[in-house]
XYZ file of C-alpha atoms in Angstrom:
302
model
C -11.150 -3.832 -0.795
C -11.781 -4.149 -4.547
C -14.914 -5.744 -5.942
C -12.997 -8.776 -7.264
C -11.300 -9.391 -3.908
C -14.607 -8.949 -2.068
C -16.273 -11.418 -4.447
C -13.495 -13.959 -3.887
C -13.863 -13.652 -0.096
C -17.659 -14.066 -0.326
C -17.295 -17.083 -2.611
C -14.810 -18.696 -0.203
C -17.205 -18.109 2.694
C -20.036 -19.743 0.773
C -17.932 -22.815 0.008
C -16.915 -23.099 3.667
C -20.560 -22.980 4.790
C -21.450 -25.677 2.255
C -18.570 -27.864 3.495
C -19.877 -27.657 7.072
C -23.389 -28.554 5.908
C -22.151 -31.613 3.988
C -20.235 -32.884 7.032
C -23.185 -32.409 9.386
C -25.556 -33.956 6.851
C -23.491 -37.154 6.791
C -23.404 -37.356 10.591
C -27.145 -36.614 10.910
C -28.004 -39.379 8.421
C -25.887 -41.803 10.490
C -27.706 -40.754 13.680
C -31.098 -41.153 11.993
C -30.426 -44.728 10.891
C -29.011 -45.767 14.270
C -32.093 -44.447 16.089
C -34.517 -45.930 13.569
C -32.934 -49.405 13.694
C -32.864 -49.328 17.508
C -36.480 -48.178 17.603
C -37.658 -50.945 15.297
C -35.674 -53.673 17.059
C -36.711 -52.673 20.591
C -40.263 -51.643 19.783
C -39.703 -48.259 21.406
C -42.122 -45.627 20.089
C -40.058 -42.869 21.685
C -36.960 -44.019 19.804
C -38.858 -44.133 16.512
C -40.222 -40.633 17.187
C -36.711 -39.474 18.048
C -35.479 -40.943 14.761
C -38.127 -38.953 12.900
C -36.988 -35.848 14.750
C -33.408 -36.564 13.694
C -34.659 -36.882 10.129
C -35.604 -33.196 10.334
C -31.932 -32.468 11.069
C -30.975 -34.064 7.779
C -33.815 -32.293 6.013
C -32.699 -28.943 7.430
C -29.147 -29.627 6.210
C -30.493 -30.281 2.721
C -32.583 -27.119 2.969
C -29.481 -25.223 4.015
C -27.523 -26.542 1.039
C -30.321 -25.501 -1.305
C -30.429 -22.073 0.326
C -26.671 -21.681 -0.093
C -26.969 -22.812 -3.723
C -29.245 -19.837 -4.388
C -27.455 -17.561 -1.903
C -24.842 -16.365 -4.381
C -22.670 -13.641 -2.865
C -22.692 -11.730 -6.164
C -25.314 -9.067 -6.943
C -26.934 -9.383 -10.342
C -29.415 -7.516 -12.524
C -32.395 -9.044 -10.687
C -30.866 -8.796 -7.187
C -28.786 -5.590 -7.029
C -28.459 -5.917 -3.244
C -27.137 -9.464 -3.409
C -28.684 -12.759 -2.310
C -27.893 -12.984 1.398
C -31.556 -13.050 2.419
C -31.789 -16.556 0.996
C -29.780 -17.680 4.040
C -32.334 -16.170 6.400
C -35.151 -17.734 4.404
C -33.414 -21.077 4.913
C -33.157 -20.310 8.634
C -36.927 -19.684 8.738
C -37.421 -23.102 7.173
C -35.387 -24.579 10.018
C -37.625 -22.714 12.485
C -40.608 -24.391 10.838
C -38.948 -27.795 11.272
C -38.411 -27.012 14.958
C -42.073 -26.119 15.365
C -43.185 -29.380 13.763
C -40.740 -31.367 15.889
C -42.065 -29.693 19.035
C -45.648 -30.600 18.130
C -44.573 -34.169 17.363
C -42.794 -34.559 20.715
C -45.667 -33.178 22.791
C -48.251 -35.224 20.893
C -46.226 -38.412 21.349
C -45.836 -37.669 25.063
C -49.610 -37.357 25.521
C -50.268 -40.572 23.607
C -47.657 -42.514 25.583
C -48.993 -41.107 28.850
C -52.429 -42.606 28.255
C -51.145 -45.685 26.451
C -47.827 -46.615 28.124
C -45.822 -49.350 26.491
C -44.967 -51.986 29.107
C -43.355 -54.498 26.729
C -40.159 -52.652 25.842
C -36.948 -54.671 25.926
C -34.092 -52.278 26.535
C -30.662 -53.896 26.739
C -27.256 -52.465 27.537
C -26.190 -52.298 23.869
C -29.143 -50.027 23.103
C -28.121 -47.638 25.866
C -24.473 -47.637 24.744
C -25.452 -46.870 21.152
C -27.728 -44.041 22.314
C -24.850 -42.554 24.298
C -22.773 -42.692 21.116
C -25.553 -40.915 19.223
C -25.666 -38.267 21.934
C -21.909 -37.686 21.586
C -22.282 -37.266 17.808
C -25.098 -34.758 18.268
C -23.021 -32.757 20.748
C -20.083 -32.714 18.332
C -22.294 -31.529 15.457
C -23.801 -28.775 17.623
C -20.455 -27.430 18.816
C -18.830 -27.761 15.379
C -21.657 -25.989 13.551
C -21.922 -23.256 16.162
C -18.187 -22.526 16.058
C -18.055 -22.498 12.271
C -21.247 -20.429 12.120
C -19.679 -17.746 14.322
C -16.404 -17.849 12.402
C -18.180 -17.509 9.047
C -20.924 -15.132 10.320
C -23.532 -17.542 8.918
C -27.071 -17.217 10.250
C -27.903 -20.480 8.545
C -25.223 -22.489 10.383
C -26.081 -20.880 13.723
C -29.760 -21.678 13.231
C -28.970 -25.253 12.205
C -26.701 -25.647 15.248
C -29.610 -24.585 17.438
C -31.777 -27.135 15.661
C -29.235 -29.887 16.361
C -29.057 -28.735 19.987
C -32.767 -29.460 20.255
C -31.986 -32.979 19.061
C -29.411 -33.285 21.859
C -32.120 -32.552 24.428
C -34.546 -34.952 22.772
C -31.948 -37.727 22.650
C -30.998 -37.117 26.273
C -34.645 -37.290 27.346
C -35.201 -40.487 25.388
C -32.019 -41.997 26.831
C -33.116 -41.183 30.388
C -36.539 -42.561 29.598
C -35.025 -45.814 28.341
C -32.921 -46.059 31.492
C -36.106 -45.497 33.493
C -37.890 -48.232 31.578
C -34.989 -50.604 32.265
C -35.264 -49.768 35.984
C -39.040 -50.094 35.979
C -39.805 -46.346 36.037
C -41.978 -46.373 32.928
C -43.533 -42.972 33.707
C -40.147 -41.200 33.335
C -40.189 -41.604 29.569
C -43.437 -39.645 29.219
C -42.684 -37.055 31.913
C -39.402 -35.911 30.351
C -40.926 -35.498 26.906
C -42.974 -32.415 27.891
C -40.108 -30.076 28.902
C -38.074 -31.290 25.921
C -40.916 -30.398 23.566
C -41.077 -26.917 25.076
C -37.297 -26.502 24.688
C -37.557 -27.405 21.017
C -40.341 -24.838 20.578
C -38.211 -22.178 22.295
C -35.310 -22.921 19.949
C -37.575 -22.392 16.953
C -38.823 -19.115 18.420
C -35.236 -17.913 18.876
C -34.408 -18.653 15.243
C -37.571 -16.824 14.141
C -36.838 -13.809 16.333
C -33.278 -13.481 14.998
C -34.126 -13.681 11.301
C -37.452 -11.877 10.871
C -35.965 -8.409 11.657
C -33.363 -8.889 8.916
C -35.939 -10.044 6.374
C -38.173 -7.066 7.226
C -35.267 -4.591 6.934
C -35.110 -3.668 10.593
C -32.659 -0.907 11.573
C -29.089 -2.263 11.505
C -27.426 0.693 13.272
C -29.214 3.422 15.286
C -29.321 6.678 13.249
C -28.038 8.668 16.230
C -24.892 6.534 16.452
C -24.245 6.940 12.730
C -24.779 10.698 12.890
C -22.351 11.121 15.785
C -19.710 9.098 13.942
C -20.074 10.975 10.656
C -20.207 14.412 12.297
C -16.783 13.681 13.837
C -15.186 14.045 10.393
C -13.759 17.479 9.497
C -15.755 19.180 6.756
C -19.104 17.581 7.598
C -21.618 20.232 8.663
C -24.769 18.145 8.965
C -26.086 14.629 8.416
C -29.746 13.607 8.496
C -32.382 11.326 6.912
C -30.213 8.377 7.955
C -31.443 4.817 7.327
C -29.677 1.467 7.542
C -30.443 -2.200 7.040
C -28.527 -5.457 6.766
C -26.322 -7.490 9.109
C -23.399 -5.883 10.960
C -20.265 -7.833 10.133
C -21.624 -9.101 6.803
C -23.160 -6.281 4.733
C -24.911 -3.078 5.762
C -26.702 -0.703 3.398
C -26.758 2.920 4.596
C -28.486 5.943 3.073
C -28.162 9.532 4.262
C -28.397 13.217 3.348
C -25.277 15.219 4.121
C -24.134 18.849 4.058
C -20.394 19.459 3.685
C -18.270 22.567 4.008
C -16.541 22.538 0.556
C -18.651 23.781 -2.323
C -16.635 22.401 -5.229
C -17.582 18.937 -6.429
C -14.129 17.391 -6.146
C -13.621 18.361 -2.488
C -17.182 17.380 -1.551
C -16.687 13.988 -3.218
C -13.471 13.469 -1.268
C -15.380 13.908 2.002
C -18.031 11.378 0.974
C -15.235 8.874 0.307
C -13.820 9.584 3.765
C -17.264 8.937 5.239
C -17.526 5.607 3.418
C -14.044 4.601 4.588
C -14.892 5.523 8.185
C -18.073 3.438 8.032
C -16.176 0.427 6.671
C -13.533 0.713 9.387
C -16.204 0.790 12.087
C -18.823 -1.649 10.753
C -17.110 -3.825 8.126
C -18.710 -4.288 4.707
C -20.851 -1.206 4.014
C -22.528 0.131 0.906
C -23.392 3.792 1.485
C -25.591 6.066 -0.619
C -24.893 9.724 0.225
C -27.033 12.588 -1.066
C -25.251 15.943 -0.824
C -27.339 19.019 -0.012
C -26.713 22.802 0.146
C -26.209 24.829 3.338
C -29.898 25.743 3.518
C -30.721 22.076 4.273
C -28.814 21.983 7.559
C -31.047 20.641 10.314
C -30.667 21.566 13.924
C -31.832 18.208 15.333
C -30.941 14.502 15.038
C -32.719 12.415 12.447
């Protein structure tokens, strides 16, 4: 694939991710206002807290759009390896939002446990509207997750997980409101604790998935790469193998290699075959291959 074609594909992917974020941002703003208005009209502290949690969904969408704005697919003089890490930085911001939301939920649960609100007026319209909000949140979660997988976007997948936490929060609040309507006022507080822990776990998952990429963790085991490269005719040895990046998006590979031909043209042809083999197996790959003489052949894996 030529550089111009690759750039066009990357630019199209970026625009598709931005389109998804704009759609989810609009829906999240709608959800926020519905919850806030219901919270203010019913006097429900849990609904108001849930509205604030939904506000973090909108904030994370805006953060994602800013991240994508700076996540240009094109390398430049200052970023020769491209800008894809901006997406993971945006995902870490979403993890921070999840952590704050978790703290907010647990804190509100403790406060409401010791100071229960007995004067809530929950009518049927409030419950119907909350069910509608729940349906919207489920749609956003499924839509973002599917598009995130299709576009191989860590940002969309992380934001989908964030919205999933809002689904659990909304469900807990809805059950709590039903409990209040039936006289089970303790149910509202009791359900808030496991929901807060679920939100925290979602944030931890986002953190665990993105930190290895930002710290240049190994993308492909060196042994697997060596076995693949040694299968090519003309390759005598391959060692000092390192890799980083995201399989399916872009992987950077460096290695030292000993080849059978001694003339430059034939040796170069083998390095091109190695690069082609890597692209066929792992997708987008940028390989740096250092050729060495016969005396550098190693008898063990590296």
